[in-house]
Short mmCIF file of C-alpha atoms in Angstrom, two decimals:
data_model
loop_
_atom_site.label_atom_id
_atom_site.label_comp_id
_atom_site.label_asym_id
_atom_site.label_seq_id
_atom_site.Cartn_x
_atom_site.Cartn_y
_atom_site.Cartn_z
CA ILE A 20 104.63 118.23 82.65
CA LYS A 21 108.14 118.84 83.54
CA GLU A 22 107.14 121.07 86.21
CA THR A 23 104.66 118.75 87.61
CA PHE A 24 107.22 115.99 87.74
CA LYS A 25 109.75 118.19 89.29
CA LYS A 26 107.49 119.06 92.16
CA THR A 27 106.33 115.52 92.56
CA ILE A 28 109.75 113.97 92.66
CA GLU A 29 110.80 117.12 95.63
CA PHE A 30 107.22 116.05 97.40
CA ALA A 31 108.45 112.07 97.34
CA LYS A 32 112.22 113.29 98.79
CA GLN A 33 110.13 114.72 101.50
CA LYS A 34 107.98 111.79 102.46
CA ASN A 35 111.39 109.95 102.20
CA VAL A 36 109.67 107.68 99.41
CA LYS A 37 111.62 106.39 96.50
CA ILE A 38 109.73 106.61 92.94
CA ASN A 39 110.26 106.49 89.36
CA ILE A 40 108.63 108.10 86.37
CA THR A 41 109.07 106.38 83.12
CA TYR A 42 107.58 107.82 79.71
CA ILE A 43 105.45 105.16 78.28
CA SER A 44 103.60 107.26 75.18
CA ALA A 45 102.04 110.56 74.80
CA PRO A 46 100.05 111.01 77.13
CA ARG A 47 101.03 108.18 79.36
CA TYR A 48 103.36 108.10 82.31
CA LYS A 49 104.48 105.38 84.79
CA VAL A 50 104.83 106.25 88.42
CA GLN A 51 106.50 103.23 90.51
CA VAL A 52 106.90 103.40 94.11
CA MET A 53 109.47 101.31 96.22
CA ASP A 54 109.52 100.31 99.37
CA SER A 55 109.82 96.78 101.26
CA ASP A 56 106.67 97.55 103.15
CA PHE A 57 103.58 97.06 100.21
CA LYS A 58 101.37 99.12 102.63
CA LYS A 59 103.46 102.19 103.27
CA ALA A 60 104.19 101.89 98.87
CA ASP A 61 100.75 101.82 98.45
CA LYS A 62 99.46 104.60 100.95
CA ALA A 63 102.58 106.67 99.45
CA LEU A 64 101.52 105.65 95.55
CA GLN A 65 97.93 107.23 96.48
CA GLU A 66 99.37 110.57 98.19
CA ILE A 67 101.94 110.94 95.32
CA SER A 68 99.19 110.28 92.65
CA GLU A 69 96.86 112.99 94.16
CA HIS A 70 99.86 115.14 94.47
CA ILE A 71 100.52 115.02 90.83
CA VAL A 72 96.95 115.67 89.47
CA LYS A 73 96.55 118.71 92.26
CA THR A 74 99.97 120.06 90.90
CA ALA A 75 99.31 119.69 87.34
CA GLU A 76 95.47 121.78 87.53
CA SER A 77 97.60 124.37 89.19
CA LEU A 78 99.82 124.65 86.77
CA GLY A 79 96.93 124.68 84.01
CA SER A 80 97.04 121.12 82.55
CA THR A 81 94.91 118.09 83.61
CA ALA A 82 95.93 114.47 85.43
CA GLU A 83 94.35 111.72 86.06
CA TRP A 84 95.74 108.14 87.68
CA GLN A 85 94.63 104.85 87.81
CA LYS A 86 96.21 101.93 89.62
CA GLN A 87 97.50 98.89 88.03
CA SER A 88 98.44 96.03 89.60
#
């Protein structure tokens, strides 16, 4: 999990997106994307969430994401 989030933070920096990853409880984490433009933030959230899933799978883990309002 730690490696997945490290790679995700690097990915977000490359995209110039500010994110915050918070531990909720095993196995739940909250990913927040901050931007003044809602549409840009929503698109970035989609890309970052897909990146997390792909990275986790490549490292032998599983992940899924669910958007909440």
